[in-house]
Amino acid sequence: MMGAGSRTLLKGLGDLPAMHFGYAAEARIAGIPCRATRVSFVGELGWELRVANTDAPMLFDALRGAGAVPLGHYALDGCRLETGFKHWGHELGPMVTSLEAGLAFTIDWGKDCIGSAALLKQRSEGVRQRLVLMRIVGDALMLHDEPVFEAGRHMGMTTSGGRGPRTGLNLCFAMVETARGETLTQTCARAFIVRVAGQDYPATPLRRAPFDPEGKRMRA
């Protein structure tokens, strides 16, 4: 249940405990016991509600009756793209390190773990590829695995793409080659093109997500 009015709607249907972003608590919505987790995949205030399978239809009907409207899959994906959120299985996976994905802030460098030696080595030497969010100029149908070029040289592939419902921007994530020691700012100063169905489209790397880059809406 996501959106600026989600707190008001849920409280109107029952007992929604106060909680900070990233926390979970037991709740009762429309008389149905559930576990509410305050997270967001779309960059908006919201909760994920976990209920027993048998209770899910009743909860769904109660939310619809209170004015909630289902969000389509492509709109959902477009929202997370314009918020700059990565998706496991597209941007993230066992072949991508946290440094390459721009998630260094999630690493506790003081702890030893499987792969920590490799991460320390990569941090010291610099990444050779980097995940970047790009704005596509034109009406290309962005999905995933479209080739990315720079000055005629193949530099990587897109990992996912779509149009942001709130910004109207055509966006994609792409994993591109980088020089050792190249900063994100330097990568964003480069000029790329993405080839879709045999046609080339200019692709501008974005230093920050185009929608609420500080995440204020989902932490409201």
Short mmCIF file of C-alpha atoms in Angstrom, two decimals:
data_model
loop_
_atom_site.label_atom_id
_atom_site.label_comp_id
_atom_site.label_asym_id
_atom_site.label_seq_id
_atom_site.Cartn_x
_atom_site.Cartn_y
_atom_site.Cartn_z
CA MET A 1 0.00 0.00 0.00
CA MET A 2 1.95 3.01 -1.29
CA GLY A 3 1.25 6.68 -1.82
CA ALA A 4 1.02 10.00 0.01
CA GLY A 5 -2.42 9.10 1.37
CA SER A 6 -1.55 5.55 2.45
CA ARG A 7 -1.17 6.36 6.16
CA THR A 8 -4.55 8.11 6.31
CA LEU A 9 -6.29 5.32 4.41
CA LEU A 10 -4.80 2.52 6.52
CA LYS A 11 -5.51 4.28 9.81
CA GLY A 12 -9.08 4.77 8.66
CA LEU A 13 -9.43 1.02 8.27
CA GLY A 14 -8.03 -0.05 11.63
CA ASP A 15 -5.03 -0.06 13.91
CA LEU A 16 -1.76 0.98 12.25
CA PRO A 17 1.01 1.44 14.85
CA ALA A 18 3.42 4.34 14.45
CA MET A 19 6.80 3.16 13.17
CA HIS A 20 9.91 4.59 11.58
CA PHE A 21 10.94 3.79 8.00
CA GLY A 22 12.46 0.31 7.79
CA TYR A 23 10.60 -1.05 10.83
CA ALA A 24 7.76 -3.56 11.11
CA ALA A 25 4.93 -4.10 13.59
CA GLU A 26 1.77 -6.12 14.09
CA ALA A 27 -1.33 -4.31 12.81
CA ARG A 28 -5.02 -4.93 12.30
CA ILE A 29 -6.48 -3.51 9.09
CA ALA A 30 -10.20 -3.93 8.40
CA GLY A 31 -10.28 -6.41 11.27
CA ILE A 32 -7.60 -8.56 9.62
CA PRO A 33 -4.37 -9.25 11.56
CA CYS A 34 -1.26 -8.53 9.50
CA ARG A 35 2.37 -7.60 9.76
CA ALA A 36 3.00 -4.11 8.41
CA THR A 37 6.50 -3.29 7.20
CA ARG A 38 7.26 0.34 6.43
CA VAL A 39 9.34 0.14 3.26
CA SER A 40 9.00 1.42 -0.27
CA PHE A 41 9.79 0.09 -3.74
CA VAL A 42 8.39 3.17 -5.47
CA GLY A 43 9.78 6.07 -3.44
CA GLU A 44 6.51 6.95 -1.72
CA LEU A 45 5.18 6.68 1.82
CA GLY A 46 3.91 3.13 2.21
CA TRP A 47 3.68 -0.24 3.87
CA GLU A 48 3.87 -3.86 2.80
CA LEU A 49 1.10 -5.83 4.49
CA ARG A 50 1.68 -9.52 5.10
CA VAL A 51 -1.42 -11.59 5.82
CA ALA A 52 -2.56 -15.20 5.70
CA ASN A 53 -3.47 -16.35 2.18
CA THR A 54 -7.09 -16.86 3.17
CA ASP A 55 -7.35 -13.25 4.41
CA ALA A 56 -5.75 -11.62 1.36
CA PRO A 57 -8.95 -11.30 -0.75
CA MET A 58 -10.85 -9.65 2.12
CA LEU A 59 -8.01 -7.19 2.77
CA PHE A 60 -7.75 -6.39 -0.93
CA ASP A 61 -11.48 -5.69 -1.14
CA ALA A 62 -11.32 -3.50 1.97
CA LEU A 63 -8.47 -1.43 0.51
CA ARG A 64 -10.31 -1.06 -2.81
CA GLY A 65 -13.47 -0.08 -0.98
CA ALA A 66 -11.57 2.65 0.87
CA GLY A 67 -10.34 4.16 -2.38
CA ALA A 68 -7.06 2.37 -3.08
CA VAL A 69 -6.38 1.59 -6.76
CA PRO A 70 -4.07 -1.19 -8.04
CA LEU A 71 -0.85 -0.01 -9.69
CA GLY A 72 0.17 -1.69 -12.95
CA HIS A 73 3.42 -3.63 -13.19
CA TYR A 74 5.07 -1.26 -15.67
CA ALA A 75 4.03 1.78 -13.64
CA LEU A 76 5.45 0.13 -10.52
CA ASP A 77 8.75 -0.54 -12.27
CA GLY A 78 8.81 2.97 -13.72
CA CYS A 79 8.38 4.45 -10.25
CA ARG A 80 11.33 2.56 -8.81
CA LEU A 81 13.49 3.55 -11.81
CA GLU A 82 12.84 7.28 -11.44
CA THR A 83 13.55 6.92 -7.72
CA GLY A 84 16.86 5.23 -8.54
CA PHE A 85 16.08 1.91 -6.83
CA LYS A 86 17.93 -1.17 -8.07
CA HIS A 87 16.16 -4.48 -8.61
CA TRP A 88 17.51 -7.91 -7.66
CA GLY A 89 17.81 -10.07 -10.76
CA HIS A 90 18.32 -7.05 -13.03
CA GLU A 91 20.76 -4.59 -11.48
CA LEU A 92 21.82 -6.78 -8.57
CA GLY A 93 23.03 -10.36 -8.47
CA PRO A 94 25.93 -12.67 -7.62
CA MET A 95 28.06 -11.29 -10.48
CA VAL A 96 27.76 -7.63 -9.40
CA THR A 97 29.62 -6.25 -6.37
CA SER A 98 28.21 -3.64 -4.03
CA LEU A 99 30.85 -1.18 -5.24
CA GLU A 100 29.91 -1.68 -8.89
CA ALA A 101 26.22 -1.22 -8.04
CA GLY A 102 26.80 2.03 -6.14
CA LEU A 103 25.91 0.47 -2.79
CA ALA A 104 29.17 1.06 -0.93
CA PHE A 105 27.17 2.78 1.84
CA THR A 106 25.75 -0.63 2.80
CA ILE A 107 29.18 -2.14 3.55
CA ASP A 108 30.59 -2.33 7.06
CA TRP A 109 34.31 -2.24 6.26
CA GLY A 110 35.16 -3.14 9.85
CA LYS A 111 33.66 -6.63 9.58
CA ASP A 112 35.13 -9.69 7.94
CA CYS A 113 32.83 -11.71 5.69
CA ILE A 114 32.86 -13.92 2.62
CA GLY A 115 34.12 -11.73 -0.21
CA SER A 116 35.46 -8.94 2.00
CA ALA A 117 39.02 -9.41 0.72
CA ALA A 118 37.84 -9.06 -2.88
CA LEU A 119 35.84 -5.95 -1.99
CA LEU A 120 38.82 -4.37 -0.23
CA LYS A 121 40.97 -5.08 -3.27
CA GLN A 122 38.36 -3.58 -5.58
CA ARG A 123 38.01 -0.51 -3.38
CA SER A 124 41.76 0.00 -3.49
CA GLU A 125 42.14 -0.55 -7.24
CA GLY A 126 38.86 0.97 -8.41
CA VAL A 127 35.94 -0.64 -10.24
CA ARG A 128 36.17 -1.56 -13.92
CA GLN A 129 32.43 -1.34 -14.48
CA ARG A 130 29.71 0.78 -12.90
CA LEU A 131 25.92 0.74 -12.77
CA VAL A 132 24.48 4.09 -13.86
CA LEU A 133 20.99 5.48 -14.23
CA MET A 134 20.45 7.06 -17.66
CA ARG A 135 17.89 9.31 -19.27
CA ILE A 136 17.07 8.27 -22.84
CA VAL A 137 16.31 10.98 -25.38
CA GLY A 138 13.44 9.77 -27.58
CA ASP A 139 10.63 7.24 -27.43
CA ALA A 140 12.72 4.07 -27.39
CA LEU A 141 10.95 1.14 -25.74
CA MET A 142 13.40 0.41 -22.93
CA LEU A 143 13.28 -3.05 -21.38
CA HIS A 144 16.69 -4.62 -20.65
CA ASP A 145 19.81 -5.96 -22.39
CA GLU A 146 20.01 -3.16 -24.96
CA PRO A 147 23.63 -2.48 -26.00
CA VAL A 148 25.31 0.74 -24.85
CA PHE A 149 27.97 2.47 -26.98
CA GLU A 150 30.40 5.35 -26.55
CA ALA A 151 32.09 6.83 -29.63
CA GLY A 152 31.20 3.68 -31.57
CA ARG A 153 32.63 1.28 -29.00
CA HIS A 154 30.43 -1.20 -27.16
CA MET A 155 30.66 -0.29 -23.46
CA GLY A 156 27.98 -2.37 -21.77
CA MET A 157 24.31 -3.32 -21.60
CA THR A 158 21.17 -1.93 -20.05
CA THR A 159 19.82 -3.93 -17.11
CA SER A 160 16.25 -2.56 -17.02
CA GLY A 161 14.28 0.36 -18.37
CA GLY A 162 10.93 2.12 -18.46
CA ARG A 163 9.14 5.45 -18.34
CA GLY A 164 8.71 7.21 -15.01
CA PRO A 165 5.00 7.91 -14.37
CA ARG A 166 5.72 10.97 -12.19
CA THR A 167 8.54 12.55 -14.19
CA GLY A 168 7.61 11.38 -17.69
CA LEU A 169 11.27 10.54 -18.32
CA ASN A 170 12.44 7.56 -20.36
CA LEU A 171 14.97 5.87 -18.07
CA CYS A 172 17.22 2.86 -17.83
CA PHE A 173 19.95 1.40 -15.68
CA ALA A 174 23.07 0.26 -17.52
CA MET A 175 26.30 -1.45 -16.52
CA VAL A 176 29.12 0.27 -18.39
CA GLU A 177 32.89 -0.14 -18.52
CA THR A 178 34.93 2.42 -16.58
CA ALA A 179 38.59 3.30 -16.37
CA ARG A 180 40.34 2.27 -13.18
CA GLY A 181 39.93 5.07 -10.67
CA GLU A 182 37.15 6.78 -12.63
CA THR A 183 34.68 8.57 -10.37
CA LEU A 184 30.90 8.57 -10.73
CA THR A 185 31.06 12.25 -11.66
CA GLN A 186 33.48 11.41 -14.48
CA THR A 187 31.26 8.56 -15.69
CA CYS A 188 28.26 10.91 -15.73
CA ALA A 189 30.20 13.37 -17.91
CA ARG A 190 30.55 10.79 -20.70
CA ALA A 191 28.30 10.64 -23.78
CA PHE A 192 26.58 7.30 -24.43
CA ILE A 193 24.04 6.02 -26.89
CA VAL A 194 21.69 3.05 -26.47
CA ARG A 195 20.74 0.96 -29.48
CA VAL A 196 17.13 -0.23 -29.57
CA ALA A 197 15.73 -2.15 -32.55
CA GLY A 198 18.61 -0.93 -34.72
CA GLN A 199 18.17 2.74 -33.84
CA ASP A 200 20.53 4.80 -31.68
CA TYR A 201 19.25 7.04 -28.88
CA PRO A 202 21.34 9.49 -26.84
CA ALA A 203 21.66 8.41 -23.21
CA THR A 204 22.60 10.90 -20.49
CA PRO A 205 23.93 9.46 -17.21
CA LEU A 206 22.25 10.97 -14.14
CA ARG A 207 24.23 11.82 -11.03
CA ARG A 208 21.08 11.65 -8.89
CA ALA A 209 17.67 10.07 -9.23
CA PRO A 210 15.23 12.44 -10.98
CA PHE A 211 12.44 11.92 -8.44
CA ASP A 212 12.87 12.79 -4.75
CA PRO A 213 16.57 11.79 -4.62
CA GLU A 214 16.74 12.35 -0.85
CA GLY A 215 13.85 9.99 -0.18
CA LYS A 216 11.83 12.52 1.81
CA ARG A 217 8.43 11.31 0.58
CA MET A 218 8.86 7.71 1.71
CA ARG A 219 10.15 8.86 5.11
CA ALA A 220 7.37 11.39 5.68
#
